[in-house]
XYZ file of C-alpha atoms in Angstrom:
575
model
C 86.725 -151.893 107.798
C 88.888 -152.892 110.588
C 91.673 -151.867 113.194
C 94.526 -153.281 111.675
C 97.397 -154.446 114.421
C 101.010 -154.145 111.935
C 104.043 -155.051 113.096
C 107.049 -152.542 112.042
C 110.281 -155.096 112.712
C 113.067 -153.462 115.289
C 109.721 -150.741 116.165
C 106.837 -152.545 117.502
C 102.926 -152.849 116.729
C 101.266 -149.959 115.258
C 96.897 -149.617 114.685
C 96.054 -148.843 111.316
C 92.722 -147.696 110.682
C 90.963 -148.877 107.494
C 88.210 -146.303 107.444
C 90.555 -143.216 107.388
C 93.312 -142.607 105.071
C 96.917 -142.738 106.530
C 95.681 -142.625 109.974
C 98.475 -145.206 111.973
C 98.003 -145.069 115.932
C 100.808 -145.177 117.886
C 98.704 -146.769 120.983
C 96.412 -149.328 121.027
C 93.326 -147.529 121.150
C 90.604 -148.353 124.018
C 87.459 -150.792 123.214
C 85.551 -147.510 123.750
C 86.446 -145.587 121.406
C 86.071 -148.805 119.067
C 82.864 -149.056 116.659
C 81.060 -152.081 117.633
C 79.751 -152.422 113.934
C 82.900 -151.748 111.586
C 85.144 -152.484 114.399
C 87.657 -149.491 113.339
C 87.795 -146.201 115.945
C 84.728 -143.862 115.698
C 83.911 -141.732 113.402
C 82.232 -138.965 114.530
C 80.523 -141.213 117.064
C 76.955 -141.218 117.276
C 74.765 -143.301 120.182
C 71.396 -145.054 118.839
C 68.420 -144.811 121.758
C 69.545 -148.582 123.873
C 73.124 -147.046 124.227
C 75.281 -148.722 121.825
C 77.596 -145.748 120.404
C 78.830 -146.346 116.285
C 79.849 -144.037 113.643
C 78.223 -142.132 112.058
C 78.352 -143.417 108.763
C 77.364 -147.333 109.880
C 74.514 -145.583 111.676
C 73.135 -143.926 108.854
C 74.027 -147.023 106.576
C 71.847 -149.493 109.129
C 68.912 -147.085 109.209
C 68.688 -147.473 105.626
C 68.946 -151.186 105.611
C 67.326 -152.417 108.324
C 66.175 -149.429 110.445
C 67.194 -151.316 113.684
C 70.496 -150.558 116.195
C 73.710 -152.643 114.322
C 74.615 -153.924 117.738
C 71.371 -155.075 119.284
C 68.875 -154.973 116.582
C 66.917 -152.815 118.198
C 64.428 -150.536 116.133
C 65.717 -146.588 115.283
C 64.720 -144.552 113.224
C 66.886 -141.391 111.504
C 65.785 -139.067 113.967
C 67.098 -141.444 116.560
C 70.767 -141.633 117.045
C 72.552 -138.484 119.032
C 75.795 -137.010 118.433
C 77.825 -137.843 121.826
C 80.271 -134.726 121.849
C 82.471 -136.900 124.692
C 83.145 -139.982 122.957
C 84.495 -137.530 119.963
C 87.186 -135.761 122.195
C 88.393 -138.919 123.754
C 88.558 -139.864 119.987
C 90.210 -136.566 118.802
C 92.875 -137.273 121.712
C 94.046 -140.565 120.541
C 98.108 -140.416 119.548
C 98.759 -140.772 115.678
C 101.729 -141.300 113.676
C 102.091 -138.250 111.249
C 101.132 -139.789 107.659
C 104.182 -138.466 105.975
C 106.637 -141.105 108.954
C 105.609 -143.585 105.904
C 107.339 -143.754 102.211
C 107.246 -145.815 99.433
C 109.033 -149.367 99.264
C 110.976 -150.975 96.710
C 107.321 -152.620 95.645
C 105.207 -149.220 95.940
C 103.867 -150.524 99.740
C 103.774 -147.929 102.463
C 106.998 -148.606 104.546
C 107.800 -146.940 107.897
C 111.278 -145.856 107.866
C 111.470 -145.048 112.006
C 114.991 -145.257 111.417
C 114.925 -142.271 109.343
C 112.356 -140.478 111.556
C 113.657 -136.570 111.476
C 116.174 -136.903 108.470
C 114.051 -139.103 105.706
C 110.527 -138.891 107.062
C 108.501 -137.158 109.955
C 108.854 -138.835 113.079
C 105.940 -136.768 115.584
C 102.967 -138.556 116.758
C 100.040 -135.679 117.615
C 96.588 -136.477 118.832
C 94.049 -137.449 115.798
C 92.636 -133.692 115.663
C 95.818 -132.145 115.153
C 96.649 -134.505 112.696
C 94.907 -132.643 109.319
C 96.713 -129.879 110.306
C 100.209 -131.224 111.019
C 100.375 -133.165 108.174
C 98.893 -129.984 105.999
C 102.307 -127.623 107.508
C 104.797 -131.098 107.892
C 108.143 -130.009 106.512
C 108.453 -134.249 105.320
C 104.851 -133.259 103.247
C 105.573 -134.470 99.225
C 105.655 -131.064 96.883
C 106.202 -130.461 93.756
C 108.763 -127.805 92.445
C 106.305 -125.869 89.856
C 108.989 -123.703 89.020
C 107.899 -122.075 85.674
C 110.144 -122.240 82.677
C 111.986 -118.676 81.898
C 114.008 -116.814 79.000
C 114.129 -113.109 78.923
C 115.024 -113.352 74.789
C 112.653 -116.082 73.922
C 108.349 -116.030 74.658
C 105.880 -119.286 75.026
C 107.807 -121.319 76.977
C 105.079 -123.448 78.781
C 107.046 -126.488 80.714
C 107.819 -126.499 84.531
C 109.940 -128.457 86.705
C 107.493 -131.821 88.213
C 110.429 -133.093 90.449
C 108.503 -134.798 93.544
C 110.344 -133.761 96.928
C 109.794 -133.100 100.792
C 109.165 -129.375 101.809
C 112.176 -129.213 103.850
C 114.363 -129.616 100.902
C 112.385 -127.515 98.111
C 114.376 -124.814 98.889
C 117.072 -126.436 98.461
C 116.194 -128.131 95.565
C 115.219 -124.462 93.880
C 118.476 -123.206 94.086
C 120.069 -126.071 92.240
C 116.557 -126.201 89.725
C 117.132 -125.882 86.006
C 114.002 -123.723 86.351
C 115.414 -121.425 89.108
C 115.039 -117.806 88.179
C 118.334 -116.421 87.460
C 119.936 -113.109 86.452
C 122.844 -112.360 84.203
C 125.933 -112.001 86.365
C 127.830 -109.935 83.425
C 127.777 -106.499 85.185
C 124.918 -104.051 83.051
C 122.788 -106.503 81.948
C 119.160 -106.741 82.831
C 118.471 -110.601 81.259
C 116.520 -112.340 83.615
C 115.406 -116.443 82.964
C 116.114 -120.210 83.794
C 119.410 -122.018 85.125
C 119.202 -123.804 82.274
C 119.397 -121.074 79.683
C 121.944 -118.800 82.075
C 125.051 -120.378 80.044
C 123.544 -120.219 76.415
C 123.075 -116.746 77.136
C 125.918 -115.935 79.160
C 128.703 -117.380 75.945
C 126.431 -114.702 73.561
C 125.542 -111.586 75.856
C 126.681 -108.721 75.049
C 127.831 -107.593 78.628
C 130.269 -110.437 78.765
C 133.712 -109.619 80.145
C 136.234 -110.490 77.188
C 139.613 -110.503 78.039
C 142.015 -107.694 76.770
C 143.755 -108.306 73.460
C 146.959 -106.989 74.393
C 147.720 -110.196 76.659
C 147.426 -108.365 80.221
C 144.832 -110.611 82.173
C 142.168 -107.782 82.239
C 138.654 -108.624 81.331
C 135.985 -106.094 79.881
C 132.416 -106.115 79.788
C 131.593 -103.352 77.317
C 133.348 -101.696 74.520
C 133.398 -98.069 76.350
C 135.158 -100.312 79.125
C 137.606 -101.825 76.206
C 138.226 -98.599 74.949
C 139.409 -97.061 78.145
C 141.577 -99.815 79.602
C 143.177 -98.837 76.434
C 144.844 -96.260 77.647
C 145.869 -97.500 80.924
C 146.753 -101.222 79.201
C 150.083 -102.264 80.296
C 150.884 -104.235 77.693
C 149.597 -102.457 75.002
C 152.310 -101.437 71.999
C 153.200 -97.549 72.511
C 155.066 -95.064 70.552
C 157.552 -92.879 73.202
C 156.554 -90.560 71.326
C 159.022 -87.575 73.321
C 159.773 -84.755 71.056
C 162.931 -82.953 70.776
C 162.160 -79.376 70.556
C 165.707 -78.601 69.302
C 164.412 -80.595 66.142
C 162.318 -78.876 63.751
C 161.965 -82.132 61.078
C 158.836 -83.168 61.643
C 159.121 -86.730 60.601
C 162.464 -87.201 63.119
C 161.589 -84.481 66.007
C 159.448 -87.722 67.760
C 160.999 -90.411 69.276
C 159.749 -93.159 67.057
C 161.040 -96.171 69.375
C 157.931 -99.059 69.943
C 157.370 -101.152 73.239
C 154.892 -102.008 75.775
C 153.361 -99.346 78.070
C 155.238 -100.828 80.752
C 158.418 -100.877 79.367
C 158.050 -96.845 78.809
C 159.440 -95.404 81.779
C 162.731 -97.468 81.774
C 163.201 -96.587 77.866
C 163.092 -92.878 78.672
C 165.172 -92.901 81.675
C 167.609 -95.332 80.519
C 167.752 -95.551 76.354
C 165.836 -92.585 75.083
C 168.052 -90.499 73.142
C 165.045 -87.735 72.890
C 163.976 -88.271 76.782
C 167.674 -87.900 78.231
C 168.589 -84.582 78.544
C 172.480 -82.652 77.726
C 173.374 -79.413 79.491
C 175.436 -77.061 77.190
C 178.743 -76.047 79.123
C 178.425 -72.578 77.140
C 174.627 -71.216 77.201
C 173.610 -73.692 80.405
C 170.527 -74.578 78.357
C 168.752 -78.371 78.038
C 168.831 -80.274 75.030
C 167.936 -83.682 73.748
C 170.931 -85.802 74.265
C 170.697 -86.510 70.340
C 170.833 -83.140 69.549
C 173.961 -82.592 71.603
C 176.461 -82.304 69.232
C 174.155 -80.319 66.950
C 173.720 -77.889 69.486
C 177.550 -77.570 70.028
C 177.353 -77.077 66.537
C 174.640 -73.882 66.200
C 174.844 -72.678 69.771
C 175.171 -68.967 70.172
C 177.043 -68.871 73.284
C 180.201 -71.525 72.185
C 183.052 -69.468 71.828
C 185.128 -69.389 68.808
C 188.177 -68.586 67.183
C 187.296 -64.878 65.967
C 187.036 -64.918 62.082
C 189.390 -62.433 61.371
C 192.242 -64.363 62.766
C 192.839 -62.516 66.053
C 193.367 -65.913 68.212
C 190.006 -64.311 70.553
C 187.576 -67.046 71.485
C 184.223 -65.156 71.441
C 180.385 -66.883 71.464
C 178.281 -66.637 68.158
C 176.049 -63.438 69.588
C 179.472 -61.577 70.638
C 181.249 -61.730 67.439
C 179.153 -58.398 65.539
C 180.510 -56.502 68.410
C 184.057 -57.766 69.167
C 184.662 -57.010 65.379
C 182.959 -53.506 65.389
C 184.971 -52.719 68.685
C 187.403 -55.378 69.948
C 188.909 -56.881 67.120
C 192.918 -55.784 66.666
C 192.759 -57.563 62.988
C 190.126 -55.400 61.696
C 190.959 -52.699 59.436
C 189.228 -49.123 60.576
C 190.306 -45.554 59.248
C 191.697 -42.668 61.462
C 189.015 -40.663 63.122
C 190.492 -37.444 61.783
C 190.117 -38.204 58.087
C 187.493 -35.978 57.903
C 190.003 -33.230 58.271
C 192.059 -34.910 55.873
C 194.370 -38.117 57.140
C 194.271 -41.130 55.147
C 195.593 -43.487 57.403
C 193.960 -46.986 56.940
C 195.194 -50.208 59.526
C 194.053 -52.736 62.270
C 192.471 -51.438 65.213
C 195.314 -52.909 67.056
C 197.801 -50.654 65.246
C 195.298 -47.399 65.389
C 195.882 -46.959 69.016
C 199.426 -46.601 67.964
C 198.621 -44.551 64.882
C 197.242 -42.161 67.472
C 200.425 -41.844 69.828
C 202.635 -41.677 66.963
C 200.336 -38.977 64.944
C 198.856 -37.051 67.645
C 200.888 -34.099 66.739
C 199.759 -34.184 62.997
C 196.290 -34.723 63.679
C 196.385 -31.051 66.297
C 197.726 -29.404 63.113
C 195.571 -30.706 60.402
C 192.554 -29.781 63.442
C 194.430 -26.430 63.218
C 194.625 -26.020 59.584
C 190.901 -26.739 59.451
C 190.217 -23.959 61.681
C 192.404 -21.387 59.758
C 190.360 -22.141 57.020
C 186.877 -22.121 58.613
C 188.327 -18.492 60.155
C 189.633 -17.366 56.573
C 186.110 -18.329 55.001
C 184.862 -16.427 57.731
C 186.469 -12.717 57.167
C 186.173 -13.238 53.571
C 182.019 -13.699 54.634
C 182.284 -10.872 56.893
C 183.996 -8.239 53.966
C 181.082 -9.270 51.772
C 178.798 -8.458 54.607
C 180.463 -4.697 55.197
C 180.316 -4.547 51.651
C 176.862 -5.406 50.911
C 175.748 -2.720 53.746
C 178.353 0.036 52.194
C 176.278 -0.745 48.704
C 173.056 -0.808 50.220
C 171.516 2.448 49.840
C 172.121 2.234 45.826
C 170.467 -0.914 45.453
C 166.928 -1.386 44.335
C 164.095 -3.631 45.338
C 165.845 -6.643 43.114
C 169.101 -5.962 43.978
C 167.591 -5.740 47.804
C 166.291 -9.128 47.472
C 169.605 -10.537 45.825
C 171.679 -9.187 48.496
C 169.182 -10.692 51.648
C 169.805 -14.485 49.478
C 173.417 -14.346 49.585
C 173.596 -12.981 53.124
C 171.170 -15.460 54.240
C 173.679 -18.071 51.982
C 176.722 -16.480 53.932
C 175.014 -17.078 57.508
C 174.174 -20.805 56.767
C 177.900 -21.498 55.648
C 179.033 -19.788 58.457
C 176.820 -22.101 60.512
C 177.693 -25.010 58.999
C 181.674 -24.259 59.556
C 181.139 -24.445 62.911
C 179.180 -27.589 63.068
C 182.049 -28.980 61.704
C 184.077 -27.881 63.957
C 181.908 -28.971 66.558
C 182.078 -32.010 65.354
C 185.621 -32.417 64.676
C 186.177 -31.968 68.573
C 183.582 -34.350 69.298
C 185.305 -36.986 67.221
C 188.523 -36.496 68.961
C 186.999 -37.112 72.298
C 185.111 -40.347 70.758
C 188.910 -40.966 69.361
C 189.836 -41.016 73.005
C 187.081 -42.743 74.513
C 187.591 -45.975 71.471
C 190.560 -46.237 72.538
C 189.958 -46.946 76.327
C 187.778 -49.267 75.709
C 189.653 -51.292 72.952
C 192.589 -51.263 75.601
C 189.880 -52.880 78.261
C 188.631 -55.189 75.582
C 192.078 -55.862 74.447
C 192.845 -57.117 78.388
C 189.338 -59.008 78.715
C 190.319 -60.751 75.314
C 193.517 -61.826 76.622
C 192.140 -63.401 79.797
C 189.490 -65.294 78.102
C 192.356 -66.585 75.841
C 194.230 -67.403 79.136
C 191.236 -69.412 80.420
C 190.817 -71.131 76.923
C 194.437 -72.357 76.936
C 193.864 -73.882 80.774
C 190.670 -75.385 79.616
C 192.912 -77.187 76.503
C 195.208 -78.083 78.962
C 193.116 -79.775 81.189
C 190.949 -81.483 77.984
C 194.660 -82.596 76.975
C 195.523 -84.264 80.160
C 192.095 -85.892 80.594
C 193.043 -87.321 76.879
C 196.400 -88.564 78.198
C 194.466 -90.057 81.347
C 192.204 -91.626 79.148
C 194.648 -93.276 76.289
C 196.537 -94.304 79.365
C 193.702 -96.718 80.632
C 192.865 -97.676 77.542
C 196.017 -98.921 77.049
C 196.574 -100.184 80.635
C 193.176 -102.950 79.926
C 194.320 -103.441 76.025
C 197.797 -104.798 77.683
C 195.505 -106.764 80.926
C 193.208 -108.401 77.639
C 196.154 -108.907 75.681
C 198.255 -110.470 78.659
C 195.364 -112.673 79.327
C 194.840 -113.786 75.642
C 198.470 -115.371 76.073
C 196.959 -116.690 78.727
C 194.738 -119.078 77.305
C 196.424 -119.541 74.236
C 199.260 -121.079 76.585
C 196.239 -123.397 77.753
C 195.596 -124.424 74.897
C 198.818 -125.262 73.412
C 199.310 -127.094 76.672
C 196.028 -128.756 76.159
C 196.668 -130.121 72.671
C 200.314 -131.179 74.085
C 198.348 -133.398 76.572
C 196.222 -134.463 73.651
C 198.974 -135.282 71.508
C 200.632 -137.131 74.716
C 197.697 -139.381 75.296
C 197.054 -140.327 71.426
C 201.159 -141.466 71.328
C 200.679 -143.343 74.687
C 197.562 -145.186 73.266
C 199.396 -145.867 69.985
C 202.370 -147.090 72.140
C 200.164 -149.514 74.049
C 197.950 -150.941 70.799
C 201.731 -151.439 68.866
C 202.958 -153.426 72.150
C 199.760 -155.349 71.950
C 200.412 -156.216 68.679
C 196.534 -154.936 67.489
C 197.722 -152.634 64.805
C 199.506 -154.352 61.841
C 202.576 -152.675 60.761
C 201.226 -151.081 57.679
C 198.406 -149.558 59.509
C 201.177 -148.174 62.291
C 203.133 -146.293 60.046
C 200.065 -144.657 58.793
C 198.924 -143.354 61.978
C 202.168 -142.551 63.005
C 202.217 -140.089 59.767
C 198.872 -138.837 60.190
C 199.727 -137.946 64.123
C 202.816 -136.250 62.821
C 200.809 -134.164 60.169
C 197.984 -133.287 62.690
C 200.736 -132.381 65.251
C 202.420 -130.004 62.873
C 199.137 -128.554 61.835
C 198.342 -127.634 65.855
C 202.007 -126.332 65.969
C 201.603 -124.061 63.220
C 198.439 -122.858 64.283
C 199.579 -122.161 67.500
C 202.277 -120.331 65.721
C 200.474 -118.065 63.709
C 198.038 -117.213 66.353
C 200.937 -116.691 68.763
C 202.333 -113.879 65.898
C 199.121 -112.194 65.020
C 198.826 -111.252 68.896
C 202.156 -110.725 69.177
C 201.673 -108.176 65.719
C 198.363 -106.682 67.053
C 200.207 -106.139 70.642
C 202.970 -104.055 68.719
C 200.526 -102.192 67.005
C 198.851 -101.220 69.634
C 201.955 -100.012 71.521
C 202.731 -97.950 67.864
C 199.581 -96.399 67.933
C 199.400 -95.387 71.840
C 202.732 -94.144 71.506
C 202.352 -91.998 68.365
C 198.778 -90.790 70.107
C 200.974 -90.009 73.517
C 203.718 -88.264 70.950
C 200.982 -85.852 69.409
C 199.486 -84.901 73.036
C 203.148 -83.969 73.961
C 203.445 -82.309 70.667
C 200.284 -80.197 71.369
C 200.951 -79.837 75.440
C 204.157 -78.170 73.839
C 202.195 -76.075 71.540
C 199.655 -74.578 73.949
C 202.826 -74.071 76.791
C 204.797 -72.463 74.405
C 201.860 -69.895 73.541
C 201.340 -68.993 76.903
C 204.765 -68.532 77.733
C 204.935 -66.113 74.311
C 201.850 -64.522 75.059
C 199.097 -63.583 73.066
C 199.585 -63.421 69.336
C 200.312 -59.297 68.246
């Protein structure tokens, strides 16, 4: 065992000491602290009795052997040789490479790679008794990973990672390791094992977000989560589903129209025949737009033309009483036939049954009280004579004569509830016919405002037909148009093909027979585009007058019915 001087090229000379493993000085170290026996620095240095200081192993190893000093042969014993505590801290303060500043070369020798000193390998240099320790807490120190294999679904997994690195970069090196403990990432679920099991598990776990099968982008990680991005999914398939109250089929009353959820709110406020609503002009009420026209159809508050013929417009709910009270075409009997006229007629003529009969009707009320008064005496003689016969009669006759005056009383009574009566119909005669007259006047202003509203329908019509026919004349003018373009275009056609014809018959490519043949054939094709043109010209020309027929007998029967409705309100209601 020796001091070894090695020279590190591009470094310098280093001490390596043979008797200690990994121990490289940095400094030469002094002949003092040098063993004179195994020439290497002391080891726990130990002075025999003449003064010659050794380690402690070579002087335990030359008391066995030959019981003298190694140096100077001089005898000592075991018992000899002292511990010098001095020489041992000058040793412990001798400057020492850190063991780990070496690595492994290309042929497994110990290389010092100062170069890499801080980055690759340790580059401090501590005194010898710091050494141990440095080299024990050196971040360049060789580990091993010893990361445990893991799998939260599978048991008895016994390997473990044996990759060989420096302490500074385990950490590193664990969060890349195929051994590194890692958790599930799908949101929920509690699996916990290795890297290198994360992706088996991760393409079969249950939490795993699956994308939505309706094509949105969206990703779910459980079926609760599936289920309720199912009814917020955008591009899910939806009914409209709007019902149409004024419906009351149950298989049509729901929109049955199919699209995407975001499609939905432009198909109800744009194309939704259930979602679009209709006001009625007559009862102000909402409606489905495609129940509209069944509405107009069933609505209680469109006015009509009265069913008896009267020419009234009245709504649905106000037809019981405009024929019970209003109605001039309904037959109703005199009010007085209950004292005896017959008279039978519209209500229209009644009021003038009245005027002209008023006279009759005082004398037939007359009559009816002559007779009531007649009836009366002839009661009141059987009365007197009842009480003249009184005091003959007997208990029976008693009792017949208290029945026929009690008879006599309730005729009596009843005459003049007749009577009563009879006056109260007069003044309900009366009172009928004020209000007929004021429902006669209300009828013929409605009527009045019906024939304005026709009037104004009518000349909306003849506004309409009018621009109709206005853009029917623009598409027809601009039909000609193009037709004109084309005819010109095949003229141009039928131009060039004669021109190049002209040119290949001056060349003299074309032999004579083959001339005449395309002359005919550009002659036939040229009469085909003619006659074409021809008959295309005279269907437009045929639709154009047909058009003009049509608008003008539609214009004829607006005039016809503007006539109509003028003439009736010049006339005046209908009698």
């Amino acid at each position: 065992m020796v001091l070894r001087a090695v020279s590190v090229e591009g470094y310098g000379i280093v001490y390596v000491s043979t008797a200690r493993t990994r121990v490289v000085f940095a400094v030469k170290p002094h002949v003092s602290v040098v063993c004179q026996d195994c020439q290497d620095v002391l080891r726990r240095p130990t002075r025999a009795p003449c003064g010659h200081a050794v380690c402690e192993p070579c002087a335990e190893l030359a008391t066995k052997r030959t019981g003298t000093c190694p140096v100077c042969r001089t005898t000592c014993g075991e018992r000899d040789w002292i511990r010098d505590e001095g020489l041992g801290l000058e040793v412990a303060n001798l400057r020492a490479h850190c063991p780990h500043a070496w690595t492994k070369g290309v042929g497994g020798e110990s290389v010092m790679d100062f170069r890499g000193f801080g980055e690759r390998c340790c580059g401090a240099v501590v005194t010898l008794g710091e050494l141990e320790a440095h080299a024990r807490e050196c971040e360049f120190r060789r580990v091993v990973c010893g990361l445990n294999e893991r799998d939260g679904e599978r048991i008895g997994l016994a390997r473990s990672c044996e990759l060989e690195c420096s302490a500074r970069d385990l950490e590193e090196h664990r969060r890349e390791c195929g051994f590194a403990v890692k958790r599930c990432a799908n949101v929920g679920c509690d699996w916990t094992g290795s890297r290198m099991h994360a992706d088996d598990h991760a393409e079969k776990c249950e939490r795993k977000p699956r994308p939505c099968r309706h094509g949105c982008g969206a990703r779910m990680t459980s079926t609760d989560a599936q289920d309720r991005h199912e009814e917020i999914c955008p591009t899910k398939e939806v009914m409209c589903g709007i019902v149409d109250e004024a419906d009351d089929n149950e298989d049509t009353r729901c929109c049955p129209a199919v699209m995407k959820r975001n499609a939905l709110p432009r198909h109800r406020d744009e194309m939704c025949a259930y979602a679009r609503g209709a006001t009625c002009p007559d009862c102000r009420s909402n409606v489905a737009e495609r129940s509209a026209i069944r509405h107009r159809q069933t609505c209680v508050k469109i006015r009509r033309p009265c069913p008896s013929g009267c020419g009234a417009l009245v709504s649905q709910a106000d037809t019981k009483l405009h024929l019970e009270v209003v109605c001039p075409k309904v037959e109703i009997m005199c009010d007085f036939h209950s004292v005896g006229c017959v008279a039978r007629c519209g209500r229209k003529e009644m009021a003038k049954h009245y005027e002209d009969f008023a006279e009759a009707h005082v004398k037939l009320l007359l009559k009816a009280t002559e007779e009531v008064r007649e009836v009366s005496e002839v009661m009141s003689r059987e009365v007197e004579k009842v009480i003249r016969d009184e005091e003959g009669l007997n208990e029976g006759d008693r009792v017949k004569r208290d029945g026929v005056l009690r008879a006599i009383r309730e005729e009596e009574l009843r005459a003049l509830e007749d009577l009563k009566r009879l006056r109260e119909s007069e003044a309900d005669a009366r009172k009928r016919g004020e209000l007929y007259a004021q429902a006669l006047q209300k009828a013929l202003v409605d009527q009045a405002e019906t024939y304005d509203a026709a009037i104004a329908e009518i000349n909306e019509e003849i506004a309409r037909v009018r621009e109709e026919f206005e853009a029917y004349k623009t598409t027809a003018a601009l039909e000609l148009v193009e037709l004109r373009q084309a005819v010109d275009s095949a003229q141009i056609s039928v131009n060039d093909v004669s021109a190049r014809a002209a040119v290949l018959m001056r060349g003299g490519g074309v032999l004579e027979e083959h001339k005449l043949a395309y002359e005919k054939n550009l002659a036939r094709e040229r009469q085909m585009s003619l006659d074409a043109i021809a008959r295309a010209t005279r269907e437009i020309r045929y639709e154009i007058e047909d058009a003009n027929a049509e608008h003008a007998r539609e214009i004829a029967v607006l005039r016809d019915d503007i006539r109509a409705v003028l003439s009736k309100r010049i006339d005046g209601p209908p009698r």
